[in-house]
Coordinates of N, CA and C in Angstrom, one line a residue:
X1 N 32.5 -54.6 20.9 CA 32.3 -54.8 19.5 C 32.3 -56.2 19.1
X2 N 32.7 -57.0 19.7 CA 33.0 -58.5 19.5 C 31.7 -59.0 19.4
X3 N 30.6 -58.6 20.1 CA 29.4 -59.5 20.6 C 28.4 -58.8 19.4
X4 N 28.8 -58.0 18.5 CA 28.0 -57.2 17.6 C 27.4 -58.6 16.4
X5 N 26.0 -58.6 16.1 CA 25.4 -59.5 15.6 C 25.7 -58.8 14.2
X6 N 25.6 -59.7 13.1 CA 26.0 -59.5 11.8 C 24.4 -59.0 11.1
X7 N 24.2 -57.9 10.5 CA 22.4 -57.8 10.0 C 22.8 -58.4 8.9
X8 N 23.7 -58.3 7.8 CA 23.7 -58.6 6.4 C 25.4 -59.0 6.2
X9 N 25.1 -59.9 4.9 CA 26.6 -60.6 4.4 C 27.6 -59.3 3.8
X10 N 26.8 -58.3 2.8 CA 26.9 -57.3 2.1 C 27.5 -57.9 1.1
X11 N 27.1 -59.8 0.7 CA 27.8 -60.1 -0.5 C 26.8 -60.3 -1.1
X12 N 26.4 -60.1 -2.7 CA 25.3 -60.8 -3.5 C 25.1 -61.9 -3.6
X13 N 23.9 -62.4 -3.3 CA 23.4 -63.5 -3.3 C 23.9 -64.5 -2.1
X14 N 24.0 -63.9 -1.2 CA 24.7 -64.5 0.3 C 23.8 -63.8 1.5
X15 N 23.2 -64.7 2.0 CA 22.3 -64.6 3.5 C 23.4 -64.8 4.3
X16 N 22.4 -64.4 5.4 CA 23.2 -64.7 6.8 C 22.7 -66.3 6.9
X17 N 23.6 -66.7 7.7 CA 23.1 -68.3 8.0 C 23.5 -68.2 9.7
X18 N 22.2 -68.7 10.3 CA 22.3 -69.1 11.5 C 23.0 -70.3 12.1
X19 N 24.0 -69.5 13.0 CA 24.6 -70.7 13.6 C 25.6 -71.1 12.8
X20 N 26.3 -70.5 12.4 CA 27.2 -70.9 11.1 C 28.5 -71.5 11.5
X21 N 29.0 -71.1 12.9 CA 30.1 -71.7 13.4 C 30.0 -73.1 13.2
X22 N 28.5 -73.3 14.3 CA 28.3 -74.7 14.6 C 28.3 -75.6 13.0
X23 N 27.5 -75.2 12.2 CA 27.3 -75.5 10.9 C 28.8 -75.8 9.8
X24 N 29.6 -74.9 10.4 CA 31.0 -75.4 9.2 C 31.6 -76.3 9.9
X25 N 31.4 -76.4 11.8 CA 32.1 -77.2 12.3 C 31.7 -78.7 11.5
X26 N 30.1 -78.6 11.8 CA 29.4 -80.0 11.2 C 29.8 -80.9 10.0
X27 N 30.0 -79.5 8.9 CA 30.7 -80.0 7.7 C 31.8 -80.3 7.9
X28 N 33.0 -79.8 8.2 CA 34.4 -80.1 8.5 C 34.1 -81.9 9.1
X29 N 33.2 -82.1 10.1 CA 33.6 -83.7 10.6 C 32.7 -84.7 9.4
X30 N 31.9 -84.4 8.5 CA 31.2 -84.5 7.2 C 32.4 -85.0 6.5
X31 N 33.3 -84.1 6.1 CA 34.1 -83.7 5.3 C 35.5 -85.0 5.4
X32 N 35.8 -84.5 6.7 CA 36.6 -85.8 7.6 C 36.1 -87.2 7.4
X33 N 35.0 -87.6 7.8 CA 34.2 -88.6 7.7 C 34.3 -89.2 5.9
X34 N 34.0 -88.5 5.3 CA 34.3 -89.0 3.7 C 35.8 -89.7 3.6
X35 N 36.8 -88.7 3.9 CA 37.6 -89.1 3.7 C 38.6 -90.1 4.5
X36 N 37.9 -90.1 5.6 CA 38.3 -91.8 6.1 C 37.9 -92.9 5.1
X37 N 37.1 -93.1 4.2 CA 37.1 -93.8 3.4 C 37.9 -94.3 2.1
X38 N 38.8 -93.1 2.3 CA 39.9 -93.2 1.0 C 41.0 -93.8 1.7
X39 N 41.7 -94.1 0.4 CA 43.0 -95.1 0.9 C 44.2 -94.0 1.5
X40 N 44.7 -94.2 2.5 CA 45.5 -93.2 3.0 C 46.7 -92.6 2.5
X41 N 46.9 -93.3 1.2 CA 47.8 -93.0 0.5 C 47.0 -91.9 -0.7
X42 N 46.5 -91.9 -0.9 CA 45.3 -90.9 -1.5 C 46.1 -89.4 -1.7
X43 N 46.6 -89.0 -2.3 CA 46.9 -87.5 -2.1 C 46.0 -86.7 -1.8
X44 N 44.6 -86.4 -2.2 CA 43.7 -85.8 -2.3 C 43.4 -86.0 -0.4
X45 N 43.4 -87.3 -0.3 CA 42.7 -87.5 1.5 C 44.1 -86.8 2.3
X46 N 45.4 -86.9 1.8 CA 46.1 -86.5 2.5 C 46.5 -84.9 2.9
X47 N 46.2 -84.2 1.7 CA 46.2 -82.8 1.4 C 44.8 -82.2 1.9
X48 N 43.6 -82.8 1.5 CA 42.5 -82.0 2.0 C 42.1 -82.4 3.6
X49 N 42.8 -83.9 4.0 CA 42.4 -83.7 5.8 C 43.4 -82.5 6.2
X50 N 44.6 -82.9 5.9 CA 45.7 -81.8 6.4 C 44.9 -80.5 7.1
X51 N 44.4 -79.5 6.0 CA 44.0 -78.3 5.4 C 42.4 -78.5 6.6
X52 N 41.9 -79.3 5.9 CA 40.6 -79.2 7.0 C 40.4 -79.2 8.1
X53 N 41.6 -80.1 8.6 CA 41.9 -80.4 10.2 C 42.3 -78.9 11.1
X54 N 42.9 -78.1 10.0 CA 44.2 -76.5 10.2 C 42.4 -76.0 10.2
X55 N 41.8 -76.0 9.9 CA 40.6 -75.0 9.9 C 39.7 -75.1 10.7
X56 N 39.5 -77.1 10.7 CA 38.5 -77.0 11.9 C 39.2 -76.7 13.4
X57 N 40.3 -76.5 13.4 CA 40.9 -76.5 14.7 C 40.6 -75.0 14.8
X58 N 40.6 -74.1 14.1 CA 41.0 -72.4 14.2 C 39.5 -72.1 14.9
X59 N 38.0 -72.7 13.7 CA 37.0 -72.5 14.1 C 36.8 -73.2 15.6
X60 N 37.2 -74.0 16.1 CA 36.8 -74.5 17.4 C 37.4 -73.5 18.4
X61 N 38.6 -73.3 18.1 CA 39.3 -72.5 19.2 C 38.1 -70.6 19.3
X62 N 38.4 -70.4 18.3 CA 37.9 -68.7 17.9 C 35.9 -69.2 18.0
X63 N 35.4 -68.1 18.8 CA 33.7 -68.0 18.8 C 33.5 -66.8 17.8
X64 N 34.4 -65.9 17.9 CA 33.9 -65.0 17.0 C 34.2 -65.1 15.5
X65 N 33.2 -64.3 14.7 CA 33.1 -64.6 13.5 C 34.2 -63.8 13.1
X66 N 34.4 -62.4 13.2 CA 35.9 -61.8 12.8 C 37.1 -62.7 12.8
X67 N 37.3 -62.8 14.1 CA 38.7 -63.5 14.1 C 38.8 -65.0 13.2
X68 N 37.4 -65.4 13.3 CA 38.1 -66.7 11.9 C 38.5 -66.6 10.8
X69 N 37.5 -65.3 10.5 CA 37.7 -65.4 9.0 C 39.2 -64.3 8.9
X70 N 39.6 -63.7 9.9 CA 41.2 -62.7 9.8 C 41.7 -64.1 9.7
X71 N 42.0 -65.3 11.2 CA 43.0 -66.1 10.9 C 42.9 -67.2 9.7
X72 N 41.6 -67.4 9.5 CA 41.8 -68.3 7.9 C 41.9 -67.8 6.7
X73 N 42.0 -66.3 6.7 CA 41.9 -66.1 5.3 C 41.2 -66.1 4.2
X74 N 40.0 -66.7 4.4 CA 39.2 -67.3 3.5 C 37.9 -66.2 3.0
X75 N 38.0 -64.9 3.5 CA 36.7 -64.3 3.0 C 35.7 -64.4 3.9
X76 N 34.7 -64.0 3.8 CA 33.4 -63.7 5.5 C 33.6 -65.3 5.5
X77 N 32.8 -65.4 6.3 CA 32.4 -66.2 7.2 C 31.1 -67.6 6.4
X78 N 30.2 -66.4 5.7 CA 29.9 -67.2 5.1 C 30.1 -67.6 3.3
X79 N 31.3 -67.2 3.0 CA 31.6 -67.8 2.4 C 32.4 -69.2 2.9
X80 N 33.1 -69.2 3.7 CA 33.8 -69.8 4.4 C 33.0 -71.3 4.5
X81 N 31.9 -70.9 5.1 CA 30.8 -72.0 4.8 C 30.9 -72.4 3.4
X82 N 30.5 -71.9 2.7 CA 30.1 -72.3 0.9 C 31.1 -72.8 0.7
X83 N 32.5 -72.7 0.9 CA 33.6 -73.4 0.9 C 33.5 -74.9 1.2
X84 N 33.3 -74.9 2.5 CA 32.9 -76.2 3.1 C 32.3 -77.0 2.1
X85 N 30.9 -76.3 2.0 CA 29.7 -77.6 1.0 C 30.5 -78.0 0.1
X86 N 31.4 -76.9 -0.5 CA 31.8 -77.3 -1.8 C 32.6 -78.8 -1.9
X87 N 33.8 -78.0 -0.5 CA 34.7 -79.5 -0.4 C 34.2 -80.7 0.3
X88 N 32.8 -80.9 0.5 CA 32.3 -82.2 1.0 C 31.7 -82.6 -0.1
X89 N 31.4 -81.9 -1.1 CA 30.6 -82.0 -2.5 C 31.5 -82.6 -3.0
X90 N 33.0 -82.7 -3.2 CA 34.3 -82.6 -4.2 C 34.7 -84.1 -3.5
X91 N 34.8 -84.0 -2.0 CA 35.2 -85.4 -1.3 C 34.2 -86.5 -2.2
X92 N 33.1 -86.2 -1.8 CA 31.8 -87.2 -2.3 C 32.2 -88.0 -4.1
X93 N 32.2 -87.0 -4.7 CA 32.4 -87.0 -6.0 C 34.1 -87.8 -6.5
X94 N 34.9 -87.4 -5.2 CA 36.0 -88.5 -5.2 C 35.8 -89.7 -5.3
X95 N 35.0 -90.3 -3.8 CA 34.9 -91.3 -3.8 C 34.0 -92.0 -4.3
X96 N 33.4 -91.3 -5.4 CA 32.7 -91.8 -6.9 C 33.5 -92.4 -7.9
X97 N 34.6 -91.6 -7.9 CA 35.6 -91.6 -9.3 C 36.4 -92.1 -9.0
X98 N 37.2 -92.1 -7.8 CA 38.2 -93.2 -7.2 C 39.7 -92.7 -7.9
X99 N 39.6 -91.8 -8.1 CA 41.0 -91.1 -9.1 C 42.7 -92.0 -8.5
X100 N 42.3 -92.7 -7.3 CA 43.7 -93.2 -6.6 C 43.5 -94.6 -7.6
X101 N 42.5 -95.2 -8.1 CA 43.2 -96.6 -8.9 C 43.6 -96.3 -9.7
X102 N 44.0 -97.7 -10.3 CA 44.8 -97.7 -11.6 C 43.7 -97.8 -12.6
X103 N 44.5 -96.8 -13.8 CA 43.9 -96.7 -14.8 C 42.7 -98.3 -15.8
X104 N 41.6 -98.1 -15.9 CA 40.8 -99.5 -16.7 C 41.6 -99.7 -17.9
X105 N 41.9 -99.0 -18.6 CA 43.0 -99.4 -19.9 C 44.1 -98.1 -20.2
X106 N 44.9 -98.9 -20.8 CA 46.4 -97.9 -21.4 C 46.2 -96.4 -21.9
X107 N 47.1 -95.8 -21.7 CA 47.1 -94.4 -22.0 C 47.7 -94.2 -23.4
X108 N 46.4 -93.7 -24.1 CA 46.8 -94.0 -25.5 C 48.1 -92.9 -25.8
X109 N 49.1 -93.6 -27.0 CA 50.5 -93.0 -26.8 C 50.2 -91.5 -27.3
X110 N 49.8 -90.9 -28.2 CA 50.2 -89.8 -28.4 C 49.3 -89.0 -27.5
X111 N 48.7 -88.8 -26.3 CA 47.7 -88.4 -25.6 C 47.9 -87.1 -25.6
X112 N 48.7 -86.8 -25.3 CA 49.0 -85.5 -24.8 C 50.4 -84.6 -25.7
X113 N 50.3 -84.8 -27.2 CA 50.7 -84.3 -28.2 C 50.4 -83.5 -29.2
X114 N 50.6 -81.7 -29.3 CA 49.5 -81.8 -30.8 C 50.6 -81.0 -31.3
X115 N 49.9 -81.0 -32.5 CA 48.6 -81.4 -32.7 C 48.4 -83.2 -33.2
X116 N 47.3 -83.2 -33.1 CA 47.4 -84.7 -33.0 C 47.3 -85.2 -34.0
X117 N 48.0 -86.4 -34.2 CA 48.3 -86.9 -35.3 C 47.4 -87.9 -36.1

């Protein structure tokens, strides 16, 4: 039953994608790759390599698509992918916004009081 080929996702608006192992491996080192660019003190680089690293290890070890998606939890397989794009989309968009410096000016004082005065 292991070697059984998948015909359909049976999720809406979700194809099958070929080669999909190989393809989230790709993104995962995509994904890695961004975030060597952050400062290592980064929470974001430190919490999302963590997590990425725990996933790309599971997908390397496991060929079949069952067993990844039982041991990651994450829903088929190809969501699992869509996940991926997302968080190399999210890395990218970090190191646009740079959320680890310091603020360009002061936090105005009542910021986060209402109603506001």
């Amino acid at each position: 039953m292991a070697s059984v080929a998948r015909q359909a996702t049976r999720l809406t608006g979700q194809t099958n994608i070929i080669n999909v192992r190989k393809r989230i491996l790709l993104l995962y080192d995509k994904i890695l790759k961004e975030l060597e660019k952050m400062p290592e003190t980064a929470s974001y680089r430190k919490h999302t390599e963590e997590i990425v690293k725990y996933k790309k290890s599971i997908v390397e070890q496991e060929t079949n698509e069952a067993t990844i998606e039982q041991k990651l939890g994450s829903g088929h397989i190809s969501e699992i992918f869509l996940q991926a794009q997302n968080e190399l989309n999210l890395s990218r968009t970090m190191l646009e916004y740079r959320p680890w410096e310091p603020l360009a000016s002061p936090i105005p004082r009542n910021q986060w009081k209402w109603p506001p005065a």
